[in-house]
Coordinates of C-alpha atoms in Angstrom, one line a residue:
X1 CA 0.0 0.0 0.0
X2 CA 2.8 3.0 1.1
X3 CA 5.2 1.4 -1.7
X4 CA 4.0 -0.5 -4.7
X5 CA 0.7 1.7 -4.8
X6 CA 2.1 5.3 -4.6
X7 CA 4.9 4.3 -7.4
X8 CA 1.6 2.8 -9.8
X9 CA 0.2 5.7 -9.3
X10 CA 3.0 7.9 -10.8
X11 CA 2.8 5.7 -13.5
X12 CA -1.1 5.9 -13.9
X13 CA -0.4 9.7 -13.7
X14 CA 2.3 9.9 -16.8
X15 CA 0.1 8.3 -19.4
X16 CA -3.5 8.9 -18.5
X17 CA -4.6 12.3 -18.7
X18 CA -7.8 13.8 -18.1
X19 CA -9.3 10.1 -18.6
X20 CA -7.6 8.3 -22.0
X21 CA -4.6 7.2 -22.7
X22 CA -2.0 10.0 -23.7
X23 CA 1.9 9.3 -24.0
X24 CA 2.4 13.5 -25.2
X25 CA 4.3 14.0 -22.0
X26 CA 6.4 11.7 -22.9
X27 CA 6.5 12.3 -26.4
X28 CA 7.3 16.0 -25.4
X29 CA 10.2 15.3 -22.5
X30 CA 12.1 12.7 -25.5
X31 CA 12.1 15.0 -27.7
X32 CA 11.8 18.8 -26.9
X33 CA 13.8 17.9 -23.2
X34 CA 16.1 15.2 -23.8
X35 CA 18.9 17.2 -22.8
X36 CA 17.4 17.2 -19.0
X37 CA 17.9 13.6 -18.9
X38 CA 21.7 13.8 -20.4
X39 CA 22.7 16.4 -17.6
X40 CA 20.7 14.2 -14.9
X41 CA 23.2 10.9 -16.1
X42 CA 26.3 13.3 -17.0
X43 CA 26.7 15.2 -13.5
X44 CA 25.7 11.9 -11.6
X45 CA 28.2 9.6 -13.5
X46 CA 30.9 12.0 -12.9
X47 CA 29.8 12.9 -9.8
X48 CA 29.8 9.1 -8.8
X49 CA 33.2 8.7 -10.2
X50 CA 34.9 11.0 -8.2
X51 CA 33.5 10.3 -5.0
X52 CA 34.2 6.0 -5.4
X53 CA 37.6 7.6 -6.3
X54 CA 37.8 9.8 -3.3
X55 CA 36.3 7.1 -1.3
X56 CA 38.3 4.1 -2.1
X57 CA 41.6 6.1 -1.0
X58 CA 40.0 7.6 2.1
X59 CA 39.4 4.1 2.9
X60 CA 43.0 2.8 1.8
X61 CA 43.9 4.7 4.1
X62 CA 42.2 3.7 6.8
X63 CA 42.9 0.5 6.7
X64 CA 46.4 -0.2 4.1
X65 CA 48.4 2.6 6.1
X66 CA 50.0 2.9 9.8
X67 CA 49.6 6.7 9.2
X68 CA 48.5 8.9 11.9
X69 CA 44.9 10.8 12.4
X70 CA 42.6 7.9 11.4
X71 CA 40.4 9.0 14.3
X72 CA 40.2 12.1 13.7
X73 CA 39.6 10.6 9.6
X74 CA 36.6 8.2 10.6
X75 CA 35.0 10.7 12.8
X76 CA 34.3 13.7 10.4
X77 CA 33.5 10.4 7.4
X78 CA 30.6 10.0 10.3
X79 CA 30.3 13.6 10.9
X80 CA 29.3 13.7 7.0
X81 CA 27.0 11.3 6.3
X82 CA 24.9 13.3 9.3
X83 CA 24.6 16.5 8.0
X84 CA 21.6 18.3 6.0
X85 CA 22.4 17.6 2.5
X86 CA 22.9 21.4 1.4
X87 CA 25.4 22.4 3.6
X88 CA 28.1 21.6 1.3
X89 CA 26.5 23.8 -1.2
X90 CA 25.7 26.7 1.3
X91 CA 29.9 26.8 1.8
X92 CA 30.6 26.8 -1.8
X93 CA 28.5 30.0 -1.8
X94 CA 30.4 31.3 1.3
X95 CA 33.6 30.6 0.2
X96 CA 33.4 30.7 -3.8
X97 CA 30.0 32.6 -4.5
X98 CA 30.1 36.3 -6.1
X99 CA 30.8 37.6 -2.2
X100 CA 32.8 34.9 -1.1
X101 CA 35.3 34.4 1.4
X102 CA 38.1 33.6 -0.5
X103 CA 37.1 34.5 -4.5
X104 CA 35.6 38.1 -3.6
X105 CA 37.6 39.3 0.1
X106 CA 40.5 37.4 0.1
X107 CA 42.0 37.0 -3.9
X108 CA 39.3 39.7 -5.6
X109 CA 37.8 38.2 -7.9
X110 CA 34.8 38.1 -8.8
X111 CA 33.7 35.3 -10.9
X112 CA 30.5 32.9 -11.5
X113 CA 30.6 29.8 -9.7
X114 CA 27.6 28.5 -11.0
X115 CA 27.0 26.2 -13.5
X116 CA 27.5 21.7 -14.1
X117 CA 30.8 22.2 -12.9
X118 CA 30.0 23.5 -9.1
X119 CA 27.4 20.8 -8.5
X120 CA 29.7 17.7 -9.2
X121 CA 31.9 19.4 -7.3
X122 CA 29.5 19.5 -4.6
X123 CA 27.4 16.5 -4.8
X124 CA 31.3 14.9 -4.7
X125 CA 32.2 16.6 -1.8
X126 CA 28.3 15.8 -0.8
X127 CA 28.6 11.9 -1.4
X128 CA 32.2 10.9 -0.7
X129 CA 31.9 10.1 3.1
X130 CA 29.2 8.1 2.3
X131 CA 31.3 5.8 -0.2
X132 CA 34.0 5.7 1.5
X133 CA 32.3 4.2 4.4
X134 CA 30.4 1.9 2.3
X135 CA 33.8 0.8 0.6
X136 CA 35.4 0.7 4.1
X137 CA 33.5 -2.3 5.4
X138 CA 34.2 -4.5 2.5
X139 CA 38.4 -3.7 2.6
X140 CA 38.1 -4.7 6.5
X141 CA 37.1 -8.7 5.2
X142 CA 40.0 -8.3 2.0
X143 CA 41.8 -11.7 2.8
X144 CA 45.5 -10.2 3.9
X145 CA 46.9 -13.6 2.6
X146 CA 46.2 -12.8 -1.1
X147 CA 47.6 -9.7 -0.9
X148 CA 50.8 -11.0 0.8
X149 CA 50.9 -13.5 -1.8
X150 CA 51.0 -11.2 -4.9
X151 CA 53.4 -9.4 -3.2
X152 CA 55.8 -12.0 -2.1
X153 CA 55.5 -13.3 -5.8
X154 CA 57.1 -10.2 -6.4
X155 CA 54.1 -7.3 -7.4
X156 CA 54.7 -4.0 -6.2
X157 CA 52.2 -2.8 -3.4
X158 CA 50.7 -0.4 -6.3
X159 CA 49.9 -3.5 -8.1
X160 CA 48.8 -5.9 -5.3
X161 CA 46.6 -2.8 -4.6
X162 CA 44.9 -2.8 -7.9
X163 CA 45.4 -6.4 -8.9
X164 CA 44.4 -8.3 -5.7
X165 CA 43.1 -6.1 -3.1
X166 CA 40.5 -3.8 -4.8
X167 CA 38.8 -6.6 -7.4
X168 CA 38.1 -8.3 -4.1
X169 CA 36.8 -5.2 -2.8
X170 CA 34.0 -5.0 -5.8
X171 CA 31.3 -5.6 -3.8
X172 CA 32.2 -2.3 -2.0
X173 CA 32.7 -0.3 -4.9
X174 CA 29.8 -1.3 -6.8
X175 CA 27.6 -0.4 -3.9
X176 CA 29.0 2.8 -3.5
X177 CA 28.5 3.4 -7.1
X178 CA 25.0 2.5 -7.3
X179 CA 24.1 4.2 -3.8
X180 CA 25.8 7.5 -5.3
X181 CA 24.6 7.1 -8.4
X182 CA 20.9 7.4 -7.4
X183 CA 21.4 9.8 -4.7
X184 CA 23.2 12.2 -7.3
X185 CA 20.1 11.6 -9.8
X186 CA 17.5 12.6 -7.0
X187 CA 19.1 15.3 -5.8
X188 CA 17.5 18.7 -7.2
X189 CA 18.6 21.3 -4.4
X190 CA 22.3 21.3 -5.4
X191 CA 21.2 22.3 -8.7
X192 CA 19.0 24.8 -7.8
X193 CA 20.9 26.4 -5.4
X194 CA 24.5 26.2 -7.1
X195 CA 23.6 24.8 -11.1
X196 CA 22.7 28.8 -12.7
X197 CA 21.2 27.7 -15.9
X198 CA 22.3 24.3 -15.9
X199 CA 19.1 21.9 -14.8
X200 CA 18.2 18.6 -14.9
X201 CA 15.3 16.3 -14.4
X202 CA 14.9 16.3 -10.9
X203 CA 14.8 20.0 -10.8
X204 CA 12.7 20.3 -13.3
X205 CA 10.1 17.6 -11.7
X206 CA 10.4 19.4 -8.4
X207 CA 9.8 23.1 -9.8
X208 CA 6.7 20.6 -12.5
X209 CA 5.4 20.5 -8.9
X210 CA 6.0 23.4 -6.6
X211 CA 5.9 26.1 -9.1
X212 CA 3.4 24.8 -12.1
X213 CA 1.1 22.1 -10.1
X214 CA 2.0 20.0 -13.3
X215 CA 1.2 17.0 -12.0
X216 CA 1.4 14.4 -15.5
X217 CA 4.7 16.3 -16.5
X218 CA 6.2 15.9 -13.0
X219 CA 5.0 11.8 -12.9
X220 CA 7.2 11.6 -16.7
X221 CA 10.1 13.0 -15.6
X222 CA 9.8 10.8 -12.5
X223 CA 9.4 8.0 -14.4
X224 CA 12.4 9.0 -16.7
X225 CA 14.6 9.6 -13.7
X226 CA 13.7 6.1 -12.6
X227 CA 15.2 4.2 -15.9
X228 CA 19.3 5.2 -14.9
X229 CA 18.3 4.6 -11.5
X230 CA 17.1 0.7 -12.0
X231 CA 19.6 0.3 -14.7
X232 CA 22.7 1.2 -12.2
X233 CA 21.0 -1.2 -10.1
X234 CA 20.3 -4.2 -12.6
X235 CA 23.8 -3.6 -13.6
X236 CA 25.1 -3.9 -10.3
X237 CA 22.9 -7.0 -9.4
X238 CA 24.2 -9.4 -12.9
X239 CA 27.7 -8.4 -12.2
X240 CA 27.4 -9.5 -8.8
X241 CA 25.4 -12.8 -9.6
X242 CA 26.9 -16.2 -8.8
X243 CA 30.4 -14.2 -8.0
X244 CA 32.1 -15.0 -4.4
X245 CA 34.5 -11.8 -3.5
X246 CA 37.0 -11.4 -0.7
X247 CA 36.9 -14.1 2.4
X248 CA 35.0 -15.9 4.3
X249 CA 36.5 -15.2 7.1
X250 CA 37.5 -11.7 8.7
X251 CA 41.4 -10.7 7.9
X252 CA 41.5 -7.5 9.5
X253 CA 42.5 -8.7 13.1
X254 CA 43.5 -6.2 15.6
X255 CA 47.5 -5.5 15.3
X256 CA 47.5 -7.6 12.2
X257 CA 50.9 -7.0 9.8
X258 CA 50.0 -4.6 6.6
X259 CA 50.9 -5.2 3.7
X260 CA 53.7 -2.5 3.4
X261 CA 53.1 0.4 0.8
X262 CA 55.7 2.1 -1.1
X263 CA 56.3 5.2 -0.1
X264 CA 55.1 7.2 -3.3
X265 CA 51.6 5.5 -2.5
X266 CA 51.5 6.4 1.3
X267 CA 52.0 10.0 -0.2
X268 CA 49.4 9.9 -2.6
X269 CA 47.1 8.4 0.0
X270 CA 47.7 11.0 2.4
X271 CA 47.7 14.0 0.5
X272 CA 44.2 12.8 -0.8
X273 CA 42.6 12.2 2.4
X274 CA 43.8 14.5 4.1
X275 CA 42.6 17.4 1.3
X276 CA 39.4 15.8 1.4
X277 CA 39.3 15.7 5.3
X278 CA 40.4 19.3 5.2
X279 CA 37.9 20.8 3.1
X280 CA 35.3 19.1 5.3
X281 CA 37.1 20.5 8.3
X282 CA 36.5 23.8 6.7
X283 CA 33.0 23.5 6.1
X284 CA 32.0 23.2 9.5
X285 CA 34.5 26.1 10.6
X286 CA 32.9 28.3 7.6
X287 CA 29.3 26.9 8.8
X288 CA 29.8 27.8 12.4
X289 CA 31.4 31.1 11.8
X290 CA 28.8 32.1 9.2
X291 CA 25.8 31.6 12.3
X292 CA 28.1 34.0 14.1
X293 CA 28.7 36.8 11.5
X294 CA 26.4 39.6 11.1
X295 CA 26.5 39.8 7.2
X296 CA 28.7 37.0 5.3
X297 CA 30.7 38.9 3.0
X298 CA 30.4 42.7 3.6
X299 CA 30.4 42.2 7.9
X300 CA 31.8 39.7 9.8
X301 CA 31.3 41.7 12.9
X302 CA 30.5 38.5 15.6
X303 CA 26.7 38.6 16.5
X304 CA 24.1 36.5 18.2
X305 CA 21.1 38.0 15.9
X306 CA 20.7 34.8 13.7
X307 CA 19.6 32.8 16.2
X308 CA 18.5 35.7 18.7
X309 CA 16.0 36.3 15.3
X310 CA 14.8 32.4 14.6
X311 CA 11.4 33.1 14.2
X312 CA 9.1 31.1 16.6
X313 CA 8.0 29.2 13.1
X314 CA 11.3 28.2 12.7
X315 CA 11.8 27.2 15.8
X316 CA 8.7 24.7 15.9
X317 CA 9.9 23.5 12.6
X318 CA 12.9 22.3 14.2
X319 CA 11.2 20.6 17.7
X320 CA 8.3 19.1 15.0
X321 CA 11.3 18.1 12.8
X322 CA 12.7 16.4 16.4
X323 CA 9.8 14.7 16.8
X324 CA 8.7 13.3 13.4
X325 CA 12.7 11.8 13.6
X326 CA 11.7 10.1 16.5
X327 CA 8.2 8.8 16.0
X328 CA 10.1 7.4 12.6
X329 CA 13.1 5.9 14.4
X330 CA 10.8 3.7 16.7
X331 CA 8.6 2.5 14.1
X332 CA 11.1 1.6 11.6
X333 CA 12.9 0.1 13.6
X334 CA 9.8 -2.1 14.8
X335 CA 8.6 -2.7 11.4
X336 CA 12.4 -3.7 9.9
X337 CA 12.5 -6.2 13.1
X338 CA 9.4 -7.7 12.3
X339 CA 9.6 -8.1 8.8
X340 CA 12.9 -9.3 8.8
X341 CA 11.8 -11.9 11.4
X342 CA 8.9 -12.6 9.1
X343 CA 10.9 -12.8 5.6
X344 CA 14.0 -14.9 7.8
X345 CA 12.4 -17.3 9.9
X346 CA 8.6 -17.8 8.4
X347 CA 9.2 -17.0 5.2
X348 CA 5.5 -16.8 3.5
X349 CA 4.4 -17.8 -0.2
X350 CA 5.6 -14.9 -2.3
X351 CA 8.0 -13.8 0.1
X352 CA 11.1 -13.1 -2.4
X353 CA 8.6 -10.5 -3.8
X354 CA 7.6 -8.8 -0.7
X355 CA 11.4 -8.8 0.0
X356 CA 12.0 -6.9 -3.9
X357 CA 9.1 -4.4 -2.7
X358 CA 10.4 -3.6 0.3
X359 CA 13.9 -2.6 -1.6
X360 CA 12.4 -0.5 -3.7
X361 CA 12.3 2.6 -1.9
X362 CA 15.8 2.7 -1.2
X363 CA 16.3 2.4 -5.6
X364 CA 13.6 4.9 -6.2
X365 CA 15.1 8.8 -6.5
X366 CA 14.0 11.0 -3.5
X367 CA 11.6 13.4 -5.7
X368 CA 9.9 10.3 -7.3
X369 CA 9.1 8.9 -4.1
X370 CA 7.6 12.3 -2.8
X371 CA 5.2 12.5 -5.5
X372 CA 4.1 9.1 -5.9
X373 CA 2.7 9.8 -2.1
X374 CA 1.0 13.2 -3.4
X375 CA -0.7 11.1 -6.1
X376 CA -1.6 8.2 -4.7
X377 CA -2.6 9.5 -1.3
X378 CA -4.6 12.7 -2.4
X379 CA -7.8 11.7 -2.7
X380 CA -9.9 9.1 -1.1
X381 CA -9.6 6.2 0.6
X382 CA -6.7 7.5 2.0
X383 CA -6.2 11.2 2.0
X384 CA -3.7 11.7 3.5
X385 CA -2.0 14.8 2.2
X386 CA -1.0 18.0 4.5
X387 CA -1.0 15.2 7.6
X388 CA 2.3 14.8 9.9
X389 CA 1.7 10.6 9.2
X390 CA 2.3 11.3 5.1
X391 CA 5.7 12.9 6.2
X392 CA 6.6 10.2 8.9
X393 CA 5.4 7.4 6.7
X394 CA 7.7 8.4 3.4
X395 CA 10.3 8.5 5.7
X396 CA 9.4 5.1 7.6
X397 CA 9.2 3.4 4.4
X398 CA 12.6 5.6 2.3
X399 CA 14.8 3.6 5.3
X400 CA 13.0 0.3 5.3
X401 CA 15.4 -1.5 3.5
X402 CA 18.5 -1.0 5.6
X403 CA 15.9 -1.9 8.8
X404 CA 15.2 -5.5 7.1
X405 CA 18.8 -6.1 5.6
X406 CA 20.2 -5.2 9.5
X407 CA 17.5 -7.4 11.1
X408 CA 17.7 -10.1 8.6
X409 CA 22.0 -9.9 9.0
X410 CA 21.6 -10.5 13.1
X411 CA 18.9 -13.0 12.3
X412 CA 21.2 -15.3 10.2
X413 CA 23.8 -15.3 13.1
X414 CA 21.1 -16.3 15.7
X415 CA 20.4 -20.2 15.8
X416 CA 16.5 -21.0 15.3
X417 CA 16.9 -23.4 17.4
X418 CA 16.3 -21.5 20.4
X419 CA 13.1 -20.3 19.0
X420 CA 12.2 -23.8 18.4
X421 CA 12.6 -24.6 22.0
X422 CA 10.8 -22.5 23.1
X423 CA 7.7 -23.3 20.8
X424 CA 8.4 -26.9 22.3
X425 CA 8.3 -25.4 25.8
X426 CA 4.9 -23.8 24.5
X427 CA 5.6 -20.4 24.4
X428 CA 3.4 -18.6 21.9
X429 CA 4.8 -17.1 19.1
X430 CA 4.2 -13.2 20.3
X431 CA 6.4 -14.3 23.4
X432 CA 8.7 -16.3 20.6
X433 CA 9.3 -12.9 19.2
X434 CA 9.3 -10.5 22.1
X435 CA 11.0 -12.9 25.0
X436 CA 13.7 -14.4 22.3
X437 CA 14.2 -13.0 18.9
X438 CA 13.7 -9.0 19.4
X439 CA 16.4 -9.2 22.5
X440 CA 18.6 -10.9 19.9
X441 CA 17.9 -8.2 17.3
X442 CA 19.1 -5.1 19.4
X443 CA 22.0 -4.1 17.6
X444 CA 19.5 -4.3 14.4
X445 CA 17.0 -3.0 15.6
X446 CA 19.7 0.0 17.1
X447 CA 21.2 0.6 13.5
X448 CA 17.8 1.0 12.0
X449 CA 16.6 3.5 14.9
X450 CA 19.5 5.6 14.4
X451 CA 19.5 5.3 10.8
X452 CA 15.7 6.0 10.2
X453 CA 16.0 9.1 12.8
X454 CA 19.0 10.7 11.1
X455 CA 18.0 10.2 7.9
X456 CA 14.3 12.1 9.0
X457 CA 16.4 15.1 10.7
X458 CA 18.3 15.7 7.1
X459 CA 16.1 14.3 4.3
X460 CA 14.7 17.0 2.1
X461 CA 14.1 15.2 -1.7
X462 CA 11.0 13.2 -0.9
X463 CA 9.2 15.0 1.8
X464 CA 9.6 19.0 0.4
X465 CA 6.8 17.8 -2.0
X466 CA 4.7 16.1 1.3
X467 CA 4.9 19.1 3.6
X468 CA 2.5 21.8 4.7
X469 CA 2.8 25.0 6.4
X470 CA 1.2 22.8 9.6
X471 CA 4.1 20.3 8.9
X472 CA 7.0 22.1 7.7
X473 CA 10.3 20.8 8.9
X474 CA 13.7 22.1 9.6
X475 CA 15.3 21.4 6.5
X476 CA 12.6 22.8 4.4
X477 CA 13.0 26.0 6.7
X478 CA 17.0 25.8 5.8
X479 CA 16.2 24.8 2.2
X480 CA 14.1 28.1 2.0
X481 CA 16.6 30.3 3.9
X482 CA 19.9 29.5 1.3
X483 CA 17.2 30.3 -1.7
X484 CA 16.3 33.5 0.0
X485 CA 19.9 34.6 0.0
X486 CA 19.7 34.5 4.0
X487 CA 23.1 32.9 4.9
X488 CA 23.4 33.5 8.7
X489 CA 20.4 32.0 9.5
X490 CA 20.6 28.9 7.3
X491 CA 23.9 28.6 8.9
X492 CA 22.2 28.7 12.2
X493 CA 19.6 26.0 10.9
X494 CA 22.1 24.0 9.8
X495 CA 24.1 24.4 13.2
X496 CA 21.4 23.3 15.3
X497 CA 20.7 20.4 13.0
X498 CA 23.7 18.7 12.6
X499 CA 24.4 19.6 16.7
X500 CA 21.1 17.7 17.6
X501 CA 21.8 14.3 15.1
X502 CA 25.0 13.9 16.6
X503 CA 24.2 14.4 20.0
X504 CA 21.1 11.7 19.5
X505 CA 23.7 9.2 18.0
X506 CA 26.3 9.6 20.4
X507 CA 24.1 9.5 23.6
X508 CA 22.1 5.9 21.9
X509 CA 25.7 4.6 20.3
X510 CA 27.3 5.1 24.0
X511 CA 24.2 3.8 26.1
X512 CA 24.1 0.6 23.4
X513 CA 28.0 0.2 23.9
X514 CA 28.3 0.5 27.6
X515 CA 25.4 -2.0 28.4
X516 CA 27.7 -4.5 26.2
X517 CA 30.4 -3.7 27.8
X518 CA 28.7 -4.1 31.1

C-alpha cells in the first residue's frame, strides 16, 4: 500500500490524462527535453566517479596505512553522512560565490561559480563520506593472505593494490556506485541552489510540482529519472550474480601486519585524504562562523542575531522536525525487526517479492518517491495529504530496507533453534518474538533506529513535495533560507541540525556500547 501503490500511481499519472490514454508528455520530455535527462546521467556519472575515487583512498587509508589521524579521519566520514544535504553547497557559496570568502575578500575576484561544474563538485564533496564508508567495510574482510601472496611473488604494493586487493573489494565499490549514483540523480537542491542555468530532471520535476502544479509532467520526468536509477541497479545486481568476493572469514584482526606500501603511494594516499578531510574540516568552521557573522561577505562583525532572530515558526519547525525523527526511528525500527523476522524465519508464499518491494524505496530517486505519495494519497480512501503521518510514513518506508537487511544480517547469526525450543516449551509465538528474537535483534533494531532518525532530521528530496505550512520541517525552513539569500540564519539551521543528530547518536551509540560492555 505505502510502496508499490504510490509508485503505480506515478505511473497511472504519466500516461492517463484527463481520462484516456496520452503518451504527449512523454513524447514532449524525449524530444523537446532530452537534454534534462543527459545532464541528470552526465553530473551523476561524474559525480559518482569522483567520489568512489575519493572514497576508495580515504578508505586505503584507513585500513592499508600505519599513518597517523585515522580517528580524527573516521570521525568527520561520520560527521558527513549526518549533515543536512545542502550544507556543502551553502559553503561553496560562502567561500566561492560572487561575495565569497576567499574569490571576492581574500584574492578579488569576482567570478560565477555557478554552473555543471559547481554541482559535481559538490554532490562529490556531498557523497564521498558516504562511499568511502560503504567501501570501508568490505576492505576490512579483504583476505590479507592474497595480498601477501601477490606481493611476495614479487608485485609491487601499487599492483597488489589494484590487482588483488580492490577486485576483491568490488562488492564495496559497486555499492557505493549504485548508492551514489541514485542519490546524485534525486538530488535537485544542489542544482538549484548552485547549477545557474544548468538543470536537470529532478529540478525540473520538483519546480513541475511546486511552481506549475503539473502534476502528468512531474510523474514523466519521474518515471524517466527512474530508468538510470534501476539500470545502475540491474547492472550492479548481474555483475554480482553467482560471484564470491573477498573471504569468508575476517582478515583485519586487531595488530595484524600490513601489507607495506611504497612510499610514493602512502604520499598519494595521504595527500588525498587529508585534502578531502580538510575541506570538510572547513565547512564546518565556515558553517559555524557564518551563524556568528552579522552579514557574510560585507560584515563579519560576531553577532548573536541569527539565532536571537529564529522566528518562533522556525523554531517549531525544528522541535516538529525532532519529533517526526523520532516517531520514525521507533517504528522503523519495529517494522524492519518484524519483517525481517517474518521474511527470515517464516518465510511466506511470495516472500522473495515482498522482499524486492520492500527494496524499492531505497532504488527509487528521493523526488519520485515524494510525488508518488501526493498522487496516490490525495484523494480518497486514504487522503492523506498536509497530515504529519504522510511525512513520517515516506520516511518510515525511504529507510526500510536497511531496517530489514540489519535485522535479517543478526537473524542469520542467531540459531533458530532456540526459537524452536521454546515453541516446544509452548511459548506462543508473540512471546517467541518478544521474549527471544527481538532481544537478539538489538544491535539491528539500534542501527535501524539511528538510521531512520537521522535520515528524518536531514532528508529533504521526498518530503519537500509532502509538507504543509502545519508540517513544515527544519530542513525545508534551511532549504528556503539559502534560496532566500539569508546565509546566517541557514547557517544557524544548519548548526542546530547537525548539533542535535550527533548528540542523538552519540548518547544511543554510547548507552548501546556500555550496556555491552557491562
Amino acid at each position: 500500500m505505502f510502496i508499490l501503490w504510490p509508485v503505480l500511481a506515478v505511473f497511472f499519472q504519466s500516461i492517463i490524462i484527463d481520462g484516456r490514454l496520452d503518451f504527449s508528455e512523454y513524447t514532449h520530455l524525449f524530444t523537446n527535453e532530452m537534454g534534462l535527462l543527459g545532464n541528470s546521467v552526465l553530473v551523476s556519472t561524474l559525480s559518482t566517479l569522483l567520489s568512489v575515487m575519493l572514497g576508495t583512498c580515504v578508505s586505503l587509508y584507513l585500513t592499508h596505512t600505519r599513518l597517523p589521524g585515522k580517528r580524527l579521519v573516521f570521525g568527520v566520514l561520520l560527521l558527513s553522512i549526518i549533515s543536512p544535504p545542502f550544507v556543502s553547497s551553502l559553503v561553496y557559496i560562502m567561500l566561492f560565490g560572487r561575495r565569497g570568502l576567499v574569490t571576492h575578500k581574500m584574492l578579488g575576484l569576482t567570478l560565477d561559480p555557478y554552473g555543471w561544474h559547481g554541482v559535481v563538485l559538490m554532490q562529490t564533496a556531498g557523497f564521498t563520506a558516504l562511499a568511502a564508508l560503504l567501501i570501508l567495510g568490505v576492505l576490512h574482510r579483504v583476505d590479507r593472505d592474497q595480498e601477501y601472496a601477490a606481493y611476495d611473488l614479487g608485485a609491487s604494493s601499487f599492483h597488489a593494490l589494484t590487482g588483488v586487493t580492490l577486485p576483491l573489494a568490488m562488492p564495496g565499490l559497486l555499492v557505493a556506485g549504485v548508492v551514489v549514483f541514485i542519490r546524485s540523480l534525486s538530488d535537485f537542491g544542489t542544482p538549484i541552489i548552485i547549477g545557474g542555468r544548468f538543470s536537470v530532471l529532478s529540478t525540473e520535476a520538483y519546480l513541475s510540482v511546486v511552481g506549475l502544479y503539473d502534476m502528468p509532467r512531474a510523474a514523466a520526468m519521474s518515471i524517466t529519472l527512474l530508468i538510470p536509477a534501476l539500470a545502475a541497479f540491474l547492472i550492479y545486481r548481474r555483475l554480482m550474480a553467482g560471484r564470491s568476493y573477498g573471504s569468508s572469514t575476517p582478515r583485519f584482526e586487531h595488530g595484524a601486519e600490513r601489507m607495506p606500501l611504497s612510499p610514493l603511494l602512502l604520499w598519494f594516499l595521504a595527500v588525498v585524504t587529508w585534502g578531502y578531510i580538510g575541506f570538510e574540516i572547513l565547512k564546518y568552521v565556515t558553517i559555524l562562523a557564518g551563524s556568528f557573522t552579522r552579514t557574510w561577505g560585507l560584515d563579519f562583525t560576531p553577532t548573536l542575531k541569527h539565532f536571537e532572530t529564529l522566528s518562533a515558526s522556525k523554531l517549531s519547525s525544528f522541535f516538529r522536525s525532532l519529533r517526526y525523527a523520532f516517531i520514525a526511528g521507533i517504528a522503523g525500527a519495529a517494522m524492519g525487526a518484524v519483517l525481517a523476522y517474518v521474511l527470515e524465519r517464516k518465510r511466506p508464499i511470495g516472500a522473495r517479492f515482498f522482499d524486492f518491494i520492500a527494496d524499492f524505496p531505497y532504488i527509487i530517486p528521493g523526488p519520485f518517491f515524494g510525488i508518488a505519495y501526493i498522487l496516490a494519497f490525495h484523494n480518497p480512501p486514504l487522503m492523506l495529504t498536509g497530515t504529519a503521518f504522510i511525512v513520517v510514513a515516506n520516511c518510515v518506508y525511504r529507510q526500510l530496507p536497511i531496517s530489514i537487511k540489519s535485522g535479517v544480517a543478526v537473524l542469520k547469526q542467531c540459531r533458530p533453534e532456540i526459537e524452536a525450543g521454546a515453541r516446544d516449551l509452548g511459548a506462543k509465538e508473540r512471546n517467541v518474538f518478544l521474549d527471544i528474537v527481538a532481544p537478539l535483534m538489538k544491535p539491528a533494531i539500534l542501527i535501524a533506529f539511528i538510521n531512520t532518525f537521522t535520515m528524518t532530521m536531514i532528508t529533504i528530496g521526498a518530503i519537500i513535495f509532502l509538507i504543509s505550512p502545519d508540517t513544515k520541517v527544519a530542513t525545508v525552513e534551511m532549504f528556503g533560507e539559502i534560496k532566500r539569500g539569508r546565509i546566517g540564519a541557514a547557517s544557524a539551521l544548519a548548526n542546530m541540525i547537525i548539533v542535535t543528530v550527533l548528540a542523538v547518536n552519540l548518547l544511543f551509540s554510547w548507552l548501546y556500547l556500555r550496556k555491552r560492555k557491562q
